[in-house]
PDB file of C-alpha atoms and ligand atoms in Angstrom:
ATOM      1  CA  MET A   5    -107.885  57.191 -30.108  1.00  0.00           C
ATOM      2  CA  ARG A   6    -109.324  55.050 -32.920  1.00  0.00           C
ATOM      3  CA  ILE A   7    -106.901  52.265 -33.850  1.00  0.00           C
ATOM      4  CA  ALA A   8    -107.466  49.964 -36.832  1.00  0.00           C
ATOM      5  CA  ILE A   9    -105.845  46.618 -36.267  1.00  0.00           C
ATOM      6  CA  ALA A  10    -105.168  44.543 -39.408  1.00  0.00           C
ATOM      7  CA  GLY A  11    -104.854  40.838 -38.584  1.00  0.00           C
ATOM      8  CA  ALA A  12    -106.908  41.293 -35.453  1.00  0.00           C
ATOM      9  CA  THR A  13    -107.673  37.546 -35.108  1.00  0.00           C
ATOM     10  CA  GLY A  14    -104.044  36.334 -35.425  1.00  0.00           C
ATOM     11  CA  ALA A  15    -101.616  35.068 -32.860  1.00  0.00           C
ATOM     12  CA  VAL A  16    -100.493  38.584 -31.882  1.00  0.00           C
ATOM     13  CA  GLY A  17    -103.550  40.402 -33.269  1.00  0.00           C
ATOM     14  CA  VAL A  18    -105.838  39.040 -30.471  1.00  0.00           C
ATOM     15  CA  HIS A  19    -103.438  40.518 -27.860  1.00  0.00           C
ATOM     16  CA  VAL A  20    -103.181  43.849 -29.660  1.00  0.00           C
ATOM     17  CA  VAL A  21    -106.996  44.091 -29.617  1.00  0.00           C
ATOM     18  CA  ASP A  22    -107.080  43.283 -25.882  1.00  0.00           C
ATOM     19  CA  VAL A  23    -104.329  45.735 -24.934  1.00  0.00           C
ATOM     20  CA  ALA A  24    -105.861  48.522 -27.029  1.00  0.00           C
ATOM     21  CA  ARG A  25    -109.354  47.964 -25.544  1.00  0.00           C
ATOM     22  CA  ARG A  26    -107.891  47.792 -21.986  1.00  0.00           C
ATOM     23  CA  ARG A  27    -106.325  51.193 -22.622  1.00  0.00           C
ATOM     24  CA  ALA A  28    -109.723  52.566 -23.673  1.00  0.00           C
ATOM     25  CA  HIS A  29    -108.946  52.923 -27.374  1.00  0.00           C
ATOM     26  CA  ASP A  30    -111.691  52.585 -29.979  1.00  0.00           C
ATOM     27  CA  VAL A  31    -110.694  49.438 -31.969  1.00  0.00           C
ATOM     28  CA  VAL A  32    -111.550  48.660 -35.555  1.00  0.00           C
ATOM     29  CA  ALA A  33    -110.737  44.990 -36.129  1.00  0.00           C
ATOM     30  CA  LEU A  34    -109.747  44.003 -39.685  1.00  0.00           C
ATOM     31  CA  SER A  35    -109.565  40.367 -40.882  1.00  0.00           C
ATOM     32  CA  ARG A  36    -111.472  38.258 -43.401  1.00  0.00           C
ATOM     33  CA  ALA A  37    -113.309  36.559 -40.519  1.00  0.00           C
ATOM     34  CA  GLN A  38    -114.516  40.059 -39.523  1.00  0.00           C
ATOM     35  CA  GLY A  39    -115.621  40.874 -43.056  1.00  0.00           C
ATOM     36  CA  VAL A  40    -112.646  42.897 -44.317  1.00  0.00           C
ATOM     37  CA  ASP A  41    -110.243  41.396 -46.883  1.00  0.00           C
ATOM     38  CA  LEU A  42    -107.074  43.436 -46.981  1.00  0.00           C
ATOM     39  CA  LEU A  43    -106.702  42.581 -50.661  1.00  0.00           C
ATOM     40  CA  ASP A  44    -109.915  44.535 -51.359  1.00  0.00           C
ATOM     41  CA  ALA A  45    -108.841  48.205 -51.603  1.00  0.00           C
ATOM     42  CA  ARG A  46    -112.407  49.604 -51.276  1.00  0.00           C
ATOM     43  CA  ALA A  47    -113.239  47.482 -48.236  1.00  0.00           C
ATOM     44  CA  VAL A  48    -110.014  48.575 -46.533  1.00  0.00           C
ATOM     45  CA  ALA A  49    -110.665  52.318 -47.313  1.00  0.00           C
ATOM     46  CA  ARG A  50    -114.181  52.055 -45.840  1.00  0.00           C
ATOM     47  CA  ALA A  51    -112.902  50.302 -42.746  1.00  0.00           C
ATOM     48  CA  LEU A  52    -110.204  52.932 -42.124  1.00  0.00           C
ATOM     49  CA  GLU A  53    -112.624  55.918 -42.160  1.00  0.00           C
ATOM     50  CA  GLY A  54    -112.086  57.867 -38.929  1.00  0.00           C
ATOM     51  CA  ALA A  55    -109.013  55.891 -37.819  1.00  0.00           C
ATOM     52  CA  ASP A  56    -106.062  57.776 -36.252  1.00  0.00           C
ATOM     53  CA  ALA A  57    -103.561  54.905 -36.309  1.00  0.00           C
ATOM     54  CA  VAL A  58    -103.168  51.543 -38.059  1.00  0.00           C
ATOM     55  CA  ILE A  59    -101.381  48.570 -36.546  1.00  0.00           C
ATOM     56  CA  ASP A  60    -100.646  45.985 -39.205  1.00  0.00           C
ATOM     57  CA  VAL A  61    -100.144  42.496 -37.744  1.00  0.00           C
ATOM     58  CA  SER A  62    -101.660  40.616 -40.635  1.00  0.00           C
ATOM     59  CA  SER A  63     -99.848  37.678 -42.301  1.00  0.00           C
ATOM     60  CA  ILE A  64     -99.952  34.912 -44.853  1.00  0.00           C
ATOM     61  CA  ALA A  65     -98.934  31.403 -43.887  1.00  0.00           C
ATOM     62  CA  THR A  66     -96.438  30.536 -46.635  1.00  0.00           C
ATOM     63  CA  THR A  67     -92.791  29.899 -47.289  1.00  0.00           C
ATOM     64  CA  SER A  68     -93.180  30.823 -50.964  1.00  0.00           C
ATOM     65  CA  GLN A  69     -91.351  34.062 -51.857  1.00  0.00           C
ATOM     66  CA  ALA A  70     -93.782  34.885 -54.658  1.00  0.00           C
ATOM     67  CA  ALA A  71     -96.888  34.359 -52.507  1.00  0.00           C
ATOM     68  CA  SER A  72     -95.430  36.325 -49.590  1.00  0.00           C
ATOM     69  CA  MET A  73     -94.386  39.247 -51.803  1.00  0.00           C
ATOM     70  CA  ALA A  74     -97.729  39.375 -53.590  1.00  0.00           C
ATOM     71  CA  TYR A  75     -99.619  39.363 -50.264  1.00  0.00           C
ATOM     72  CA  PHE A  76     -97.570  41.971 -48.457  1.00  0.00           C
ATOM     73  CA  GLU A  77     -97.340  44.234 -51.519  1.00  0.00           C
ATOM     74  CA  ALA A  78    -101.152  44.306 -52.026  1.00  0.00           C
ATOM     75  CA  SER A  79    -102.233  44.403 -48.399  1.00  0.00           C
ATOM     76  CA  THR A  80     -99.707  47.106 -47.493  1.00  0.00           C
ATOM     77  CA  ALA A  81    -100.553  49.254 -50.556  1.00  0.00           C
ATOM     78  CA  ASN A  82    -104.241  49.086 -49.613  1.00  0.00           C
ATOM     79  CA  LEU A  83    -103.654  49.949 -45.987  1.00  0.00           C
ATOM     80  CA  LEU A  84    -101.354  52.905 -46.875  1.00  0.00           C
ATOM     81  CA  ALA A  85    -103.673  54.260 -49.570  1.00  0.00           C
ATOM     82  CA  GLY A  86    -106.767  53.849 -47.367  1.00  0.00           C
ATOM     83  CA  GLY A  87    -104.899  55.402 -44.443  1.00  0.00           C
ATOM     84  CA  GLU A  88    -103.763  58.406 -46.495  1.00  0.00           C
ATOM     85  CA  THR A  89    -107.355  59.092 -47.594  1.00  0.00           C
ATOM     86  CA  ALA A  90    -108.695  58.674 -44.085  1.00  0.00           C
ATOM     87  CA  GLY A  91    -106.062  60.950 -42.561  1.00  0.00           C
ATOM     88  CA  VAL A  92    -104.293  58.259 -40.582  1.00  0.00           C
ATOM     89  CA  THR A  93    -101.325  59.896 -38.812  1.00  0.00           C
ATOM     90  CA  HIS A  94     -99.438  56.786 -37.793  1.00  0.00           C
ATOM     91  CA  HIS A  95     -98.955  53.459 -39.594  1.00  0.00           C
ATOM     92  CA  ILE A  96     -97.292  50.794 -37.411  1.00  0.00           C
ATOM     93  CA  VAL A  97     -96.012  47.520 -38.789  1.00  0.00           C
ATOM     94  CA  LEU A  98     -94.756  44.435 -36.922  1.00  0.00           C
ATOM     95  CA  SER A  99     -91.753  42.890 -38.643  1.00  0.00           C
ATOM     96  CA  ILE A 100     -89.103  40.332 -37.781  1.00  0.00           C
ATOM     97  CA  VAL A 101     -85.603  40.824 -36.311  1.00  0.00           C
ATOM     98  CA  ASN A 102     -82.775  40.735 -38.911  1.00  0.00           C
ATOM     99  CA  ILE A 103     -84.896  39.683 -41.929  1.00  0.00           C
ATOM    100  CA  ASP A 104     -82.842  41.883 -44.177  1.00  0.00           C
ATOM    101  CA  ARG A 105     -80.030  39.367 -43.623  1.00  0.00           C
ATOM    102  CA  ALA A 106     -82.152  36.751 -45.406  1.00  0.00           C
ATOM    103  CA  PRO A 107     -84.593  38.407 -47.828  1.00  0.00           C
ATOM    104  CA  SER A 108     -85.905  35.126 -49.237  1.00  0.00           C
ATOM    105  CA  GLY A 109     -89.028  32.962 -48.873  1.00  0.00           C
ATOM    106  CA  TYR A 110     -91.590  34.487 -46.488  1.00  0.00           C
ATOM    107  CA  TYR A 111     -89.056  37.097 -45.337  1.00  0.00           C
ATOM    108  CA  ALA A 112     -88.832  38.591 -48.877  1.00  0.00           C
ATOM    109  CA  GLY A 113     -92.493  39.731 -48.452  1.00  0.00           C
ATOM    110  CA  LYS A 114     -91.719  41.257 -45.022  1.00  0.00           C
ATOM    111  CA  VAL A 115     -88.671  43.183 -46.400  1.00  0.00           C
ATOM    112  CA  LEU A 116     -90.871  44.490 -49.221  1.00  0.00           C
ATOM    113  CA  GLN A 117     -93.556  45.510 -46.682  1.00  0.00           C
ATOM    114  CA  GLU A 118     -90.939  47.403 -44.617  1.00  0.00           C
ATOM    115  CA  ARG A 119     -89.761  49.216 -47.760  1.00  0.00           C
ATOM    116  CA  LEU A 120     -93.312  50.192 -48.879  1.00  0.00           C
ATOM    117  CA  VAL A 121     -94.135  51.566 -45.419  1.00  0.00           C
ATOM    118  CA  SER A 122     -90.843  53.488 -45.056  1.00  0.00           C
ATOM    119  CA  ASP A 123     -91.185  54.993 -48.546  1.00  0.00           C
ATOM    120  CA  GLY A 124     -94.878  55.869 -48.012  1.00  0.00           C
ATOM    121  CA  LEU A 125     -96.477  59.155 -47.145  1.00  0.00           C
ATOM    122  CA  VAL A 126     -98.136  58.118 -43.821  1.00  0.00           C
ATOM    123  CA  PRO A 127     -95.802  58.691 -40.810  1.00  0.00           C
ATOM    124  CA  TRP A 128     -94.657  55.227 -39.723  1.00  0.00           C
ATOM    125  CA  SER A 129     -93.043  53.070 -37.086  1.00  0.00           C
ATOM    126  CA  ILE A 130     -91.675  49.539 -37.666  1.00  0.00           C
ATOM    127  CA  LEU A 131     -91.189  47.218 -34.648  1.00  0.00           C
ATOM    128  CA  ARG A 132     -89.088  44.147 -35.424  1.00  0.00           C
ATOM    129  CA  ALA A 133     -89.677  41.299 -32.951  1.00  0.00           C
ATOM    130  CA  THR A 134     -88.257  37.770 -32.742  1.00  0.00           C
ATOM    131  CA  GLN A 135     -90.476  34.717 -33.094  1.00  0.00           C
ATOM    132  CA  PHE A 136     -93.368  34.513 -30.607  1.00  0.00           C
ATOM    133  CA  HIS A 137     -93.751  31.705 -28.049  1.00  0.00           C
ATOM    134  CA  GLU A 138     -96.889  30.986 -30.054  1.00  0.00           C
ATOM    135  CA  PHE A 139     -94.686  30.290 -33.112  1.00  0.00           C
ATOM    136  CA  ALA A 140     -94.017  26.734 -31.789  1.00  0.00           C
ATOM    137  CA  GLY A 141     -97.722  25.873 -32.161  1.00  0.00           C
ATOM    138  CA  GLN A 142     -97.981  27.579 -35.552  1.00  0.00           C
ATOM    139  CA  ILE A 143     -95.004  25.559 -36.810  1.00  0.00           C
ATOM    140  CA  TYR A 144     -96.394  22.355 -35.435  1.00  0.00           C
ATOM    141  CA  GLU A 145     -99.707  22.874 -37.262  1.00  0.00           C
ATOM    142  CA  ARG A 146     -98.197  24.187 -40.477  1.00  0.00           C
ATOM    143  CA  GLY A 147     -95.432  21.570 -40.702  1.00  0.00           C
ATOM    144  CA  ARG A 148     -97.717  18.524 -40.886  1.00  0.00           C
ATOM    145  CA  ILE A 149     -96.677  16.019 -43.577  1.00  0.00           C
ATOM    146  CA  GLY A 150     -99.016  13.024 -43.282  1.00  0.00           C
ATOM    147  CA  PRO A 151     -98.598  11.670 -39.724  1.00  0.00           C
ATOM    148  CA  VAL A 152     -95.265  13.492 -39.196  1.00  0.00           C
ATOM    149  CA  HIS A 153     -94.662  17.124 -38.139  1.00  0.00           C
ATOM    150  CA  ALA A 154     -91.570  18.705 -39.733  1.00  0.00           C
ATOM    151  CA  VAL A 155     -89.878  21.571 -37.850  1.00  0.00           C
ATOM    152  CA  PRO A 156     -87.181  23.777 -39.438  1.00  0.00           C
ATOM    153  CA  ILE A 157     -83.829  23.759 -37.659  1.00  0.00           C
ATOM    154  CA  MET A 158     -83.732  27.187 -35.970  1.00  0.00           C
ATOM    155  CA  ARG A 159     -82.009  29.131 -33.290  1.00  0.00           C
ATOM    156  CA  THR A 160     -84.543  31.588 -31.822  1.00  0.00           C
ATOM    157  CA  GLN A 161     -84.939  33.916 -28.862  1.00  0.00           C
ATOM    158  CA  PRO A 162     -88.745  33.858 -28.590  1.00  0.00           C
ATOM    159  CA  VAL A 163     -90.942  36.497 -26.958  1.00  0.00           C
ATOM    160  CA  ALA A 164     -94.537  36.328 -25.708  1.00  0.00           C
ATOM    161  CA  ALA A 165     -96.983  37.806 -28.271  1.00  0.00           C
ATOM    162  CA  SER A 166     -98.719  39.587 -25.377  1.00  0.00           C
ATOM    163  CA  GLU A 167     -95.465  41.536 -24.700  1.00  0.00           C
ATOM    164  CA  VAL A 168     -95.168  42.411 -28.344  1.00  0.00           C
ATOM    165  CA  ALA A 169     -98.770  43.634 -28.372  1.00  0.00           C
ATOM    166  CA  GLU A 170     -98.073  45.975 -25.381  1.00  0.00           C
ATOM    167  CA  ARG A 171     -95.165  47.498 -27.266  1.00  0.00           C
ATOM    168  CA  LEU A 172     -97.184  47.960 -30.469  1.00  0.00           C
ATOM    169  CA  VAL A 173     -99.998  49.814 -28.634  1.00  0.00           C
ATOM    170  CA  GLU A 174     -97.404  51.975 -26.837  1.00  0.00           C
ATOM    171  CA  LEU A 175     -95.970  52.889 -30.205  1.00  0.00           C
ATOM    172  CA  ALA A 176     -99.486  53.761 -31.509  1.00  0.00           C
ATOM    173  CA  GLU A 177     -99.882  56.117 -28.603  1.00  0.00           C
ATOM    174  CA  SER A 178     -96.649  57.921 -29.437  1.00  0.00           C
ATOM    175  CA  ASP A 179     -95.430  59.901 -32.461  1.00  0.00           C
ATOM    176  CA  ALA A 180     -94.158  57.961 -35.505  1.00  0.00           C
ATOM    177  CA  ARG A 181     -90.436  57.131 -34.959  1.00  0.00           C
ATOM    178  CA  GLY A 182     -89.361  55.089 -37.964  1.00  0.00           C
ATOM    179  CA  ARG A 183     -87.498  51.914 -36.891  1.00  0.00           C
ATOM    180  CA  ALA A 184     -88.201  51.212 -33.212  1.00  0.00           C
ATOM    181  CA  ARG A 185     -85.811  49.279 -30.978  1.00  0.00           C
ATOM    182  CA  ASP A 186     -85.891  45.550 -31.729  1.00  0.00           C
ATOM    183  CA  LEU A 187     -87.868  43.384 -29.245  1.00  0.00           C
ATOM    184  CA  ALA A 188     -86.778  39.857 -28.312  1.00  0.00           C
ATOM    185  CA  GLY A 189     -87.462  37.295 -25.604  1.00  0.00           C
ATOM    186  CA  PRO A 190     -85.298  36.655 -22.534  1.00  0.00           C
ATOM    187  CA  ARG A 191     -83.295  33.617 -23.712  1.00  0.00           C
ATOM    188  CA  GLU A 192     -82.157  31.646 -26.768  1.00  0.00           C
ATOM    189  CA  GLU A 193     -83.918  28.325 -27.491  1.00  0.00           C
ATOM    190  CA  ARG A 194     -83.961  25.631 -30.161  1.00  0.00           C
ATOM    191  CA  LEU A 195     -87.217  25.681 -32.122  1.00  0.00           C
ATOM    192  CA  ILE A 196     -87.520  21.864 -32.071  1.00  0.00           C
ATOM    193  CA  ASP A 197     -87.493  21.805 -28.243  1.00  0.00           C
ATOM    194  CA  LEU A 198     -90.232  24.435 -28.112  1.00  0.00           C
ATOM    195  CA  VAL A 199     -92.370  22.567 -30.636  1.00  0.00           C
ATOM    196  CA  ARG A 200     -91.908  19.251 -28.800  1.00  0.00           C
ATOM    197  CA  ALA A 201     -92.824  20.870 -25.410  1.00  0.00           C
ATOM    198  CA  SER A 202     -95.899  22.617 -26.766  1.00  0.00           C
ATOM    199  CA  ALA A 203     -97.107  19.467 -28.673  1.00  0.00           C
ATOM    200  CA  SER A 204     -96.614  17.247 -25.612  1.00  0.00           C
ATOM    201  CA  ALA A 205     -98.482  19.758 -23.373  1.00  0.00           C
ATOM    202  CA  ALA A 206    -101.346  19.576 -25.880  1.00  0.00           C
ATOM    203  CA  GLY A 207    -101.372  15.757 -25.527  1.00  0.00           C
ATOM    204  CA  SER A 208     -99.943  15.025 -29.034  1.00  0.00           C
ATOM    205  CA  ARG A 209     -97.877  11.906 -29.604  1.00  0.00           C
ATOM    206  CA  ALA A 210     -97.268  12.486 -33.324  1.00  0.00           C
ATOM    207  CA  PRO A 211     -93.656  12.157 -34.485  1.00  0.00           C
ATOM    208  CA  ILE A 212     -91.799  15.473 -34.759  1.00  0.00           C
ATOM    209  CA  ILE A 213     -88.714  15.681 -36.954  1.00  0.00           C
ATOM    210  CA  SER A 214     -86.104  18.444 -37.535  1.00  0.00           C
ATOM    211  CA  ILE A 215     -85.487  19.506 -41.170  1.00  0.00           C
ATOM    212  CA  PRO A 216     -83.238  22.130 -42.677  1.00  0.00           C
ATOM    213  CA  LEU A 217     -85.339  24.559 -44.719  1.00  0.00           C
ATOM    214  CA  PRO A 218     -83.793  25.338 -48.111  1.00  0.00           C
ATOM    215  CA  GLY A 219     -82.605  28.726 -49.334  1.00  0.00           C
ATOM    216  CA  GLY A 220     -81.384  31.855 -47.618  1.00  0.00           C
ATOM    217  CA  MET A 221     -84.327  31.887 -45.165  1.00  0.00           C
ATOM    218  CA  GLY A 222     -83.525  28.360 -43.970  1.00  0.00           C
ATOM    219  CA  ALA A 223     -79.774  29.129 -43.676  1.00  0.00           C
ATOM    220  CA  ALA A 224     -80.510  32.244 -41.584  1.00  0.00           C
ATOM    221  CA  MET A 225     -82.803  30.255 -39.275  1.00  0.00           C
ATOM    222  CA  ARG A 226     -80.085  27.655 -38.646  1.00  0.00           C
ATOM    223  CA  SER A 227     -77.120  29.957 -38.298  1.00  0.00           C
ATOM    224  CA  GLY A 228     -78.453  32.289 -35.615  1.00  0.00           C
ATOM    225  CA  ALA A 229     -78.558  35.267 -38.008  1.00  0.00           C
ATOM    226  CA  LEU A 230     -82.089  35.971 -36.771  1.00  0.00           C
ATOM    227  CA  LEU A 231     -81.114  36.228 -33.138  1.00  0.00           C
ATOM    228  CA  PRO A 232     -81.328  39.719 -31.617  1.00  0.00           C
ATOM    229  CA  GLY A 233     -78.336  42.010 -31.282  1.00  0.00           C
ATOM    230  CA  PRO A 234     -77.049  43.443 -27.957  1.00  0.00           C
ATOM    231  CA  ASP A 235     -79.196  46.541 -28.298  1.00  0.00           C
ATOM    232  CA  ALA A 236     -82.543  44.733 -28.410  1.00  0.00           C
ATOM    233  CA  GLN A 237     -85.114  45.341 -25.706  1.00  0.00           C
ATOM    234  CA  LEU A 238     -85.879  42.047 -23.940  1.00  0.00           C
ATOM    235  CA  GLY A 239     -89.290  40.764 -22.792  1.00  0.00           C
ATOM    236  CA  THR A 240     -89.450  39.041 -19.453  1.00  0.00           C
ATOM    237  CA  LEU A 241     -91.571  35.894 -19.953  1.00  0.00           C
ATOM    238  CA  THR A 242     -89.540  32.782 -20.840  1.00  0.00           C
ATOM    239  CA  PHE A 243     -91.121  30.046 -22.975  1.00  0.00           C
ATOM    240  CA  THR A 244     -91.260  27.707 -19.955  1.00  0.00           C
ATOM    241  CA  GLU A 245     -93.079  30.354 -17.830  1.00  0.00           C
ATOM    242  CA  TRP A 246     -95.422  31.081 -20.729  1.00  0.00           C
ATOM    243  CA  MET A 247     -96.233  27.343 -21.046  1.00  0.00           C
ATOM    244  CA  ARG A 248     -97.282  26.989 -17.383  1.00  0.00           C
ATOM    245  CA  PRO A 249    -101.037  26.789 -16.978  1.00  0.00           C
ATOM    246  CA  ARG A 250    -102.403  30.256 -16.340  1.00  0.00           C
TER     247      ARG A 250
HETATM  248  N1  NAP B  18     -95.504  34.431 -35.660  1.00  0.00           N
HETATM  249  C1  NAP B  18     -94.350  34.918 -35.251  1.00  0.00           C
HETATM  250  O1  NAP B  18     -93.591  34.277 -34.494  1.00  0.00           O
HETATM  251  C2  NAP B  18     -93.948  36.342 -35.594  1.00  0.00           C
HETATM  252  C3  NAP B  18     -92.729  36.915 -35.023  1.00  0.00           C
HETATM  253  C4  NAP B  18     -92.380  38.184 -35.374  1.00  0.00           C
HETATM  254  C5  NAP B  18     -93.165  38.963 -36.264  1.00  0.00           C
HETATM  255  N2  NAP B  18     -94.272  38.386 -36.828  1.00  0.00           N
HETATM  256  C6  NAP B  18     -95.125  39.163 -37.743  1.00  0.00           C
HETATM  257  O2  NAP B  18     -96.351  39.481 -37.068  1.00  0.00           O
HETATM  258  C7  NAP B  18     -97.390  39.517 -37.991  1.00  0.00           C
HETATM  259  C8  NAP B  18     -98.559  38.653 -37.447  1.00  0.00           C
HETATM  260  O3  NAP B  18     -98.077  37.311 -37.359  1.00  0.00           O
HETATM  261  P1  NAP B  18     -99.031  36.201 -36.683  1.00  0.00           P
HETATM  262  O4  NAP B  18     -98.215  34.998 -36.490  1.00  0.00           O
HETATM  263  O5  NAP B  18     -99.764  36.806 -35.525  1.00  0.00           O
HETATM  264  O6  NAP B  18    -100.107  35.945 -37.859  1.00  0.00           O
HETATM  265  P2  NAP B  18    -101.282  34.861 -37.880  1.00  0.00           P
HETATM  266  O7  NAP B  18    -101.509  34.253 -36.600  1.00  0.00           O
HETATM  267  O8  NAP B  18    -101.007  33.960 -39.050  1.00  0.00           O
HETATM  268  O9  NAP B  18    -102.532  35.807 -38.198  1.00  0.00           O
HETATM  269  C9  NAP B  18    -102.698  36.413 -39.444  1.00  0.00           C
HETATM  270  C10 NAP B  18    -103.814  37.433 -39.402  1.00  0.00           C
HETATM  271  O10 NAP B  18    -103.947  38.077 -40.688  1.00  0.00           O
HETATM  272  C11 NAP B  18    -105.304  37.988 -41.079  1.00  0.00           C
HETATM  273  N3  NAP B  18    -105.351  37.900 -42.557  1.00  0.00           N
HETATM  274  C12 NAP B  18    -104.661  37.061 -43.372  1.00  0.00           C
HETATM  275  N4  NAP B  18    -104.998  37.299 -44.641  1.00  0.00           N
HETATM  276  C13 NAP B  18    -105.864  38.339 -44.635  1.00  0.00           C
HETATM  277  C14 NAP B  18    -106.545  39.053 -45.637  1.00  0.00           C
HETATM  278  N5  NAP B  18    -106.452  38.815 -46.951  1.00  0.00           N
HETATM  279  N6  NAP B  18    -107.400  40.062 -45.262  1.00  0.00           N
HETATM  280  C15 NAP B  18    -107.551  40.368 -43.916  1.00  0.00           C
HETATM  281  N7  NAP B  18    -106.900  39.784 -42.926  1.00  0.00           N
HETATM  282  C16 NAP B  18    -106.098  38.727 -43.283  1.00  0.00           C
HETATM  283  C17 NAP B  18    -105.825  36.693 -40.402  1.00  0.00           C
HETATM  284  O11 NAP B  18    -107.258  36.730 -40.290  1.00  0.00           O
HETATM  285  P3  NAP B  18    -108.234  35.987 -41.313  1.00  0.00           P
HETATM  286  O12 NAP B  18    -107.644  34.626 -41.657  1.00  0.00           O
HETATM  287  O13 NAP B  18    -109.566  35.973 -40.637  1.00  0.00           O
HETATM  288  O14 NAP B  18    -108.294  36.884 -42.540  1.00  0.00           O
HETATM  289  C18 NAP B  18    -105.182  36.780 -39.055  1.00  0.00           C
HETATM  290  O15 NAP B  18    -105.944  37.726 -38.238  1.00  0.00           O
HETATM  291  C19 NAP B  18     -96.860  39.085 -39.356  1.00  0.00           C
HETATM  292  O16 NAP B  18     -96.608  40.169 -40.162  1.00  0.00           O
HETATM  293  C20 NAP B  18     -95.539  38.370 -38.997  1.00  0.00           C
HETATM  294  O17 NAP B  18     -94.562  38.499 -40.007  1.00  0.00           O
HETATM  295  C21 NAP B  18     -94.676  37.117 -36.491  1.00  0.00           C
END
């Protein structure tokens, strides 16, 4: 089948492209680096021509509620409208476990995205996953303040983005099912430990400090509200195994 992957160059997007190609699907990769801006409705509509399914793993790197909501509202509206015109029969979105418990900051945009998709006319599936193992590196890069790297205090049960990608492509190969079973990693970790391990493996000696993020999003990160429930499906690769040279 022809699968359009929005955010194809991102942390999970590169794995989604790999898995889809390995399973002999025809992949249309959408990102600005590949010449398609999701905020440009006409470019999105052109790119979706002939697509059977859309997997949306695009993102904006922000903790601002306004920026997150503006991005996910516009990008999702364009993908849904373009998909409807193109006859897309399945729109799949990757979201985050338990974000409705803390609809603030970045998560407010994700909650809005989930609502737009579930209220839309294209049959849909939403997979909520916990943070990726790759999240440690993203936080390290994005949390730089001068010479110091600031890491939000967070309890997390991270999962390998490659395992999330497998699940997303499996969903694309099946009928739309609404909310899919949550996907999490095999064990709970502290984000600061993951960031320190990944920075040290990359040879960095920069100071890394723990900070409480403000607002409902930060409170949920600290309290464990974003940890998976007992019904979640668990991936198998631990952070330590994932870190080992492959
Ligand atoms: N990271 C996590 O731990 C995690 C955990 C659970 C769920 N999720 C969800 O998974 C999704 C992907 O996250 P990620 O961490 O893989 O993202 P990421 O690494 O930040 O990648 C974002 C992707 O979106 C593309 N993009 C951004 N703005 C765009 C635009 N205007 N037009 C076209 N493409 C655009 C980027 O490519 P260009 O820059 O080339 O445009 C890139 O391919 C997000 O929705 C996130 O909420 C993430």
